PDB file of C-alpha atoms in Angstrom:
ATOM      1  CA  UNK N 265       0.000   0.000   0.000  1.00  0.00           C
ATOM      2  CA  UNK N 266       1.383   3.253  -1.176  1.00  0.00           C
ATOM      3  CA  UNK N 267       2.500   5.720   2.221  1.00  0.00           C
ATOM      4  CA  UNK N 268       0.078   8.317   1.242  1.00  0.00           C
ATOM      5  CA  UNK N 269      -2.795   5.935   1.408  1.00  0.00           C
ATOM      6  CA  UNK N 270      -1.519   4.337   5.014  1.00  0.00           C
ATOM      7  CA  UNK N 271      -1.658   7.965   6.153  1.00  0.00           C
ATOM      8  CA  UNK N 272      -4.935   8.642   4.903  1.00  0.00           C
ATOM      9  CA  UNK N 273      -6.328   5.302   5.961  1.00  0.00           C
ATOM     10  CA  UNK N 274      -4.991   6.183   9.667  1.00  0.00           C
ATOM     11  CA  UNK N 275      -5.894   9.499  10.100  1.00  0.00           C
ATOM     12  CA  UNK N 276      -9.642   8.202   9.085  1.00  0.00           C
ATOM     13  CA  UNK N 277      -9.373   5.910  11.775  1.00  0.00           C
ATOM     14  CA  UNK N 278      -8.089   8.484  14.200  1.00  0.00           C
ATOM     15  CA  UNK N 279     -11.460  10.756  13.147  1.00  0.00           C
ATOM     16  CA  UNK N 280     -13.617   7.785  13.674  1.00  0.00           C
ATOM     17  CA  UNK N 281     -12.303   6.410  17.083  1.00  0.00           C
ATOM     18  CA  UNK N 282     -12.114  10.817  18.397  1.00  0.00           C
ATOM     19  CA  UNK N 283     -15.591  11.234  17.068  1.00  0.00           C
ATOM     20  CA  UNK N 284     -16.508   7.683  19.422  1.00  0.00           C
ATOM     21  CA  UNK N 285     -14.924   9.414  22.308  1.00  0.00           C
ATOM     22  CA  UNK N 286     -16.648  12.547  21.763  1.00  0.00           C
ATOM     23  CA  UNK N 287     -20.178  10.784  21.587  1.00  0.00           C
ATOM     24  CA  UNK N 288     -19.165   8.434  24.863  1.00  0.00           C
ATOM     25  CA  UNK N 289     -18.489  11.872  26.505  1.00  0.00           C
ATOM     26  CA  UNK N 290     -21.608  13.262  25.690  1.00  0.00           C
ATOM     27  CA  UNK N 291     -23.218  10.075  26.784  1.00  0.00           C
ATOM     28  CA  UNK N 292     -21.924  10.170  29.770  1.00  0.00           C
ATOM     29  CA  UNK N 293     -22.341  14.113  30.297  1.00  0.00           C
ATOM     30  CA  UNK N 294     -26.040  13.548  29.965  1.00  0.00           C
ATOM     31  CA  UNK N 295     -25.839  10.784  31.995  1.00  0.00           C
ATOM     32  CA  UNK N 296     -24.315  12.604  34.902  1.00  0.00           C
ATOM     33  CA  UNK N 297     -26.668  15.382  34.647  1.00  0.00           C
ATOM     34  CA  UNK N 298     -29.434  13.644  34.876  1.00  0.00           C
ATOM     35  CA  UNK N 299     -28.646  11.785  37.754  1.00  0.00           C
ATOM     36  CA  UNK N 300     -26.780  14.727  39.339  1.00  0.00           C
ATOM     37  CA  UNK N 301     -29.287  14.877  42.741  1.00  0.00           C
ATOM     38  CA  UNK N 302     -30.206  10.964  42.768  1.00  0.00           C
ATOM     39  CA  UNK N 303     -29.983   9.049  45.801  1.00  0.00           C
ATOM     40  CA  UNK N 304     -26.932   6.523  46.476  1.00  0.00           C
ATOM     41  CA  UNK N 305     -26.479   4.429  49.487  1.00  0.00           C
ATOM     42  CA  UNK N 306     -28.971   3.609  51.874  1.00  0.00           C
ATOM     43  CA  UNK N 307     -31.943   4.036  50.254  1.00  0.00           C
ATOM     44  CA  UNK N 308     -34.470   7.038  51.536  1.00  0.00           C
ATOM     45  CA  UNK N 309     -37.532   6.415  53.373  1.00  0.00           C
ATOM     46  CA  UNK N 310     -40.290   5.583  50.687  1.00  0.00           C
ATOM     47  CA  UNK N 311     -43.439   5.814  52.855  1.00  0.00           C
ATOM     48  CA  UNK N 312     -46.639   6.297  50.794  1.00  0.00           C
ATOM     49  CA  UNK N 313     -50.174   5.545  50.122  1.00  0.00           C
ATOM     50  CA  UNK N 314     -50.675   2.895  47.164  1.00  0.00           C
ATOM     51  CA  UNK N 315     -54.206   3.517  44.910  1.00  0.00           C
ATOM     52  CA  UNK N 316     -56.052   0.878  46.393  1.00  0.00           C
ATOM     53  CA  UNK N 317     -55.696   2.727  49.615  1.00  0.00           C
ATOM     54  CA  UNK N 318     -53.097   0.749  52.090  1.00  0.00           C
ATOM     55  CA  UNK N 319     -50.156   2.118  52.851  1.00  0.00           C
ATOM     56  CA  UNK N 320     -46.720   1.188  51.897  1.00  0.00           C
ATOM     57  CA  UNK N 321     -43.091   1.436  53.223  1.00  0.00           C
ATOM     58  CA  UNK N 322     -40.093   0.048  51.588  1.00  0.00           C
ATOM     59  CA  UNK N 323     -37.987  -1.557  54.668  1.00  0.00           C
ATOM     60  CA  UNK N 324     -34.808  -0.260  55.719  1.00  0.00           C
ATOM     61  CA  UNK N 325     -33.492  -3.675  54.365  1.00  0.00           C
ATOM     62  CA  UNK N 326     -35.758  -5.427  52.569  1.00  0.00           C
ATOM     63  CA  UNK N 327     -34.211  -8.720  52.451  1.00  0.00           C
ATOM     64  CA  UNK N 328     -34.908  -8.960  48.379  1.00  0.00           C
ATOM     65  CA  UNK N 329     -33.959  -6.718  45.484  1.00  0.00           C
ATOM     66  CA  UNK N 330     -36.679  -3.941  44.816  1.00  0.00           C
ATOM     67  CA  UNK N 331     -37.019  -2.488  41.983  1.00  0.00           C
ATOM     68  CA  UNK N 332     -38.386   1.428  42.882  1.00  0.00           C
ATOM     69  CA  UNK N 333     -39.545   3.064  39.758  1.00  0.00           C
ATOM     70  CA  UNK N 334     -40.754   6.471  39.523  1.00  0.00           C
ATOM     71  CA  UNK N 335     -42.893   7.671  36.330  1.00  0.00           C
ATOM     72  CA  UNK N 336     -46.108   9.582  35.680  1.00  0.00           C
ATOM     73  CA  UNK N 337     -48.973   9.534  32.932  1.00  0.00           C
ATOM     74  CA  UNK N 338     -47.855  12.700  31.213  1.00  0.00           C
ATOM     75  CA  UNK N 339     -44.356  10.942  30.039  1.00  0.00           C
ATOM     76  CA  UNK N 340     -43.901   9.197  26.782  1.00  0.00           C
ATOM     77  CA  UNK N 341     -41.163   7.620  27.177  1.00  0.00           C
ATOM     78  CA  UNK N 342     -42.865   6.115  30.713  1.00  0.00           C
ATOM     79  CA  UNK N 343     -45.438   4.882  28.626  1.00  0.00           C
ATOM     80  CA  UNK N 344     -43.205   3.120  26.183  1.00  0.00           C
ATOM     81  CA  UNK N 345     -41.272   1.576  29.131  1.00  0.00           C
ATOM     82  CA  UNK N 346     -44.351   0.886  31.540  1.00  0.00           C
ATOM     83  CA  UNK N 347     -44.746  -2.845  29.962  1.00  0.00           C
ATOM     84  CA  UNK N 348     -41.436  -3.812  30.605  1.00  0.00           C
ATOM     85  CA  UNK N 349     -41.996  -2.700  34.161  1.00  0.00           C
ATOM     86  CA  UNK N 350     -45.883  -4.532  34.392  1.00  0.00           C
ATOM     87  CA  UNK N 351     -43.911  -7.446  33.479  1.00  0.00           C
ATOM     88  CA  UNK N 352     -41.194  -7.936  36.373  1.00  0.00           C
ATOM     89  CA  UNK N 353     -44.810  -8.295  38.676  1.00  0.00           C
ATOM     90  CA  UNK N 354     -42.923 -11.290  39.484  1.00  0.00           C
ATOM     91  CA  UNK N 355     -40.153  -9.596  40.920  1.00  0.00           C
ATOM     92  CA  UNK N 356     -40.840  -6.953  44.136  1.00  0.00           C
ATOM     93  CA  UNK N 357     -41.585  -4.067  42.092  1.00  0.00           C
ATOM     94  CA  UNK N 358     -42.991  -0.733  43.716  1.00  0.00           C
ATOM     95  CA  UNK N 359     -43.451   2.610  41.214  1.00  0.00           C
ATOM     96  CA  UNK N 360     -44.349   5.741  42.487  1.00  0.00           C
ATOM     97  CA  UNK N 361     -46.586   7.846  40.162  1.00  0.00           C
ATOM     98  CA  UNK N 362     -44.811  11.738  39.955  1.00  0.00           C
ATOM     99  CA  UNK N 363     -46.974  14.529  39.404  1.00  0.00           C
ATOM    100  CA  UNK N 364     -49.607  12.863  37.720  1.00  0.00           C
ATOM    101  CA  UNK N 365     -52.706  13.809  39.495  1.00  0.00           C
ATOM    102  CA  UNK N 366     -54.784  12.748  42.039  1.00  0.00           C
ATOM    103  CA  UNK N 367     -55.066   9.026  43.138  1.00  0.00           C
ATOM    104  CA  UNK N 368     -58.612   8.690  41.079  1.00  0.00           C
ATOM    105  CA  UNK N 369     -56.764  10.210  37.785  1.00  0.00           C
ATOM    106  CA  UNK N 370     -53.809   8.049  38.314  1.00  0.00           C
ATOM    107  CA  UNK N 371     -55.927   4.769  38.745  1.00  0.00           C
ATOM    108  CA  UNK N 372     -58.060   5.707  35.278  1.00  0.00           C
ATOM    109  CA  UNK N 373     -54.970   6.417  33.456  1.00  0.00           C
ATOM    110  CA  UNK N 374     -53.689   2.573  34.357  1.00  0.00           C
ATOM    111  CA  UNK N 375     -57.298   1.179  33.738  1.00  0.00           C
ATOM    112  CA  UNK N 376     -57.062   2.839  30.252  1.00  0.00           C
ATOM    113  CA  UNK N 377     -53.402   1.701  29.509  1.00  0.00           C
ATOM    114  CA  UNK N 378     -53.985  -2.041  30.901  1.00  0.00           C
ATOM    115  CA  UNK N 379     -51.312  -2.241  33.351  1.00  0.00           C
ATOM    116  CA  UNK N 380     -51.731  -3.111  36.939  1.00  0.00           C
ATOM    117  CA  UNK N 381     -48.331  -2.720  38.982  1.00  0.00           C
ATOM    118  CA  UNK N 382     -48.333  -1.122  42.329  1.00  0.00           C
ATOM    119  CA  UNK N 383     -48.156   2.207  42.202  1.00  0.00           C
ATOM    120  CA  UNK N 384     -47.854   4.644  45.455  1.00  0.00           C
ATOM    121  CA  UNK N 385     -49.261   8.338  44.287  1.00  0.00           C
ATOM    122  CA  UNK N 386     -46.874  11.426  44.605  1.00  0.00           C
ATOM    123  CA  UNK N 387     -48.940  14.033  43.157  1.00  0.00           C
ATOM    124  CA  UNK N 388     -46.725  16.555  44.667  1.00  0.00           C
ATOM    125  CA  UNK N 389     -43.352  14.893  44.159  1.00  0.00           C
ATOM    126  CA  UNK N 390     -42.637  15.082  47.556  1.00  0.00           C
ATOM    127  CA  UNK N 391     -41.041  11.237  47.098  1.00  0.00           C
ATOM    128  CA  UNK N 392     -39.511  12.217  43.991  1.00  0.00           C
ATOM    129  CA  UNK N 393     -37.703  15.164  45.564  1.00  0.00           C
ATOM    130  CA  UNK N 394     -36.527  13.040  48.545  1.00  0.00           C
ATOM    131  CA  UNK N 395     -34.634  10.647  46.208  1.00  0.00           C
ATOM    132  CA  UNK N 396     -32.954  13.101  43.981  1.00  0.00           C
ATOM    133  CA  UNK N 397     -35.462  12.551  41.167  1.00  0.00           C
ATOM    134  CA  UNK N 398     -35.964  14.913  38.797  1.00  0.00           C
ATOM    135  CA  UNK N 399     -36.610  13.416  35.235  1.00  0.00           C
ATOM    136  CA  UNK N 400     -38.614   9.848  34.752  1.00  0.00           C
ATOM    137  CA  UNK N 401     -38.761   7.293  34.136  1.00  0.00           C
ATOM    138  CA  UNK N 402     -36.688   6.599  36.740  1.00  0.00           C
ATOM    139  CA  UNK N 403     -35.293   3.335  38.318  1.00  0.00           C
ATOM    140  CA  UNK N 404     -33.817   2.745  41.433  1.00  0.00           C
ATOM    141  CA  UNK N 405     -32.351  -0.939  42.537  1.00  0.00           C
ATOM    142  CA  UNK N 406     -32.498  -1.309  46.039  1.00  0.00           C
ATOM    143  CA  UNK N 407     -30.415  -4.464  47.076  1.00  0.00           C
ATOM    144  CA  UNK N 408     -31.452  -6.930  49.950  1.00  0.00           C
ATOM    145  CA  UNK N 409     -29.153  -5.171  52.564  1.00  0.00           C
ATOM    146  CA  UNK N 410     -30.921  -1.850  51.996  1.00  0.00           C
ATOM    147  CA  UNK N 411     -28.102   0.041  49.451  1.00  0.00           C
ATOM    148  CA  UNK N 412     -29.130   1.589  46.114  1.00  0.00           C
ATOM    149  CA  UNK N 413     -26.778  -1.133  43.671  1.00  0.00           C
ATOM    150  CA  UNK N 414     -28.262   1.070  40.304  1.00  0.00           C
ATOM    151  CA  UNK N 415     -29.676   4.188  39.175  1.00  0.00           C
ATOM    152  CA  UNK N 416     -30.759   4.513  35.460  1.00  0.00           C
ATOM    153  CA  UNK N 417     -32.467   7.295  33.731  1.00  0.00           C
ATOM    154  CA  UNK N 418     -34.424   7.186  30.833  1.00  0.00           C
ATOM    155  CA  UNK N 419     -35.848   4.189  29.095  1.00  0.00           C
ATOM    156  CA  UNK N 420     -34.721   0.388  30.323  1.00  0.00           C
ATOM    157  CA  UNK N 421     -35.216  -2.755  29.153  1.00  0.00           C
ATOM    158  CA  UNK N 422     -37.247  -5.507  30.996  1.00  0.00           C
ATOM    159  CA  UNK N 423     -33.839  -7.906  30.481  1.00  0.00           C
ATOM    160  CA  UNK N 424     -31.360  -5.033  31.515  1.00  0.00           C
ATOM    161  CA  UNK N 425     -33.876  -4.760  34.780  1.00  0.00           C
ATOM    162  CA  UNK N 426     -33.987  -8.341  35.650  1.00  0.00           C
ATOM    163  CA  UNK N 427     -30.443  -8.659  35.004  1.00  0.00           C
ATOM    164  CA  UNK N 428     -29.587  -5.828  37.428  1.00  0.00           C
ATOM    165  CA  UNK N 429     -31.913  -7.204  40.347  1.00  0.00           C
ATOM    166  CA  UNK N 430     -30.231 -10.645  39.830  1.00  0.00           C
ATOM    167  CA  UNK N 431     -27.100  -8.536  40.510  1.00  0.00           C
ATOM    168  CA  UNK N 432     -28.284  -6.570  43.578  1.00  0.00           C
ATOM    169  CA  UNK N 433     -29.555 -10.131  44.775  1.00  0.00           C
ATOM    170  CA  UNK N 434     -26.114 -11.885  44.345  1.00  0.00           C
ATOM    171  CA  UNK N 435     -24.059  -8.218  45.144  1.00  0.00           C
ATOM    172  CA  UNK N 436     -25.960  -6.917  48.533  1.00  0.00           C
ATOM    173  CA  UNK N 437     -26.769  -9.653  50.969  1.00  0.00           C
TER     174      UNK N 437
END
């Protein structure tokens, strides 16, 4: 291969793996943004009223990963993800509704969209503000000894989910 075509092929490659490391930077700008005021550590009190009317309160140490997921009717990206959330009901699963009405308006909004996961109401986003949250969806792990494993923003996958409460299960005994 002729020098001037090795250069040429190389400093294409250099562009290509500087433009990668801009876009992972940006990535993880975003990233950090976004989950700037979130919660780490020992998870924050999460005492609420669920729609059917009994109260809940994640334990101090819950024994079991929990998934805590925080969305609310108005977000479109929620309602992409709120399937792949409906389907971990197997798993302990608790979502807190943010700004999205009063408990009636919250319960007609999952009646219309077929889901049925637990959901405590935070019409004021007085939960949400206790836990750093300030963009949903918004998923918190919570491993058995009590200690926030993962934090994710945006959409996430039902797989990527399970996969991280298998880890919080294995990680924080």
């Amino acid at each position: 291969m002729p020098e001037t075509a090795e250069r040429t092929r190389r400093a294409k490659w250099r562009g290509y793996a500087l433009n990668a490391l801009i876009l992972v930077a940006l990535i993880a700008g975003v990233r950090a943004w976004q989950q700037r005021d979130m919660v780490g550590g020992a998870a924050p009190a999460l005492n609420g009223v669920m729609l059917d009317g009994r109260s809940y309160s994640l334990p101090a140490r819950p024994g079991h990963p929990v998934l805590v997921h925080f969305w609310a009717s108005w977000c479109g990206i929620c309602r992409s993800e709120q399937d792949n959330i409906a389907a971990l009901a197997d798993a302990d699963v608790i979502t807190v509704a943010m700004q999205s009405g009063a408990p009636q308006e919250v319960s007609r909004y999952l009646r219309e969209q077929g889901i049925g996961f637990p959901v405590v109401n935070d019409a004021e986003g007085r939960i949400a503000a206790s836990w750093g949250v300030h963009a949903v969806p918004a998923s918190f792990i919570v491993a058995p000894d009590g200690e926030i494993r993962f934090v994710e923003v945006g959409y996430t996958t039902e797989p990527g989910l399970r996969v991280r409460l298998w880890l919080a299960g294995v990680m924080g005994g």
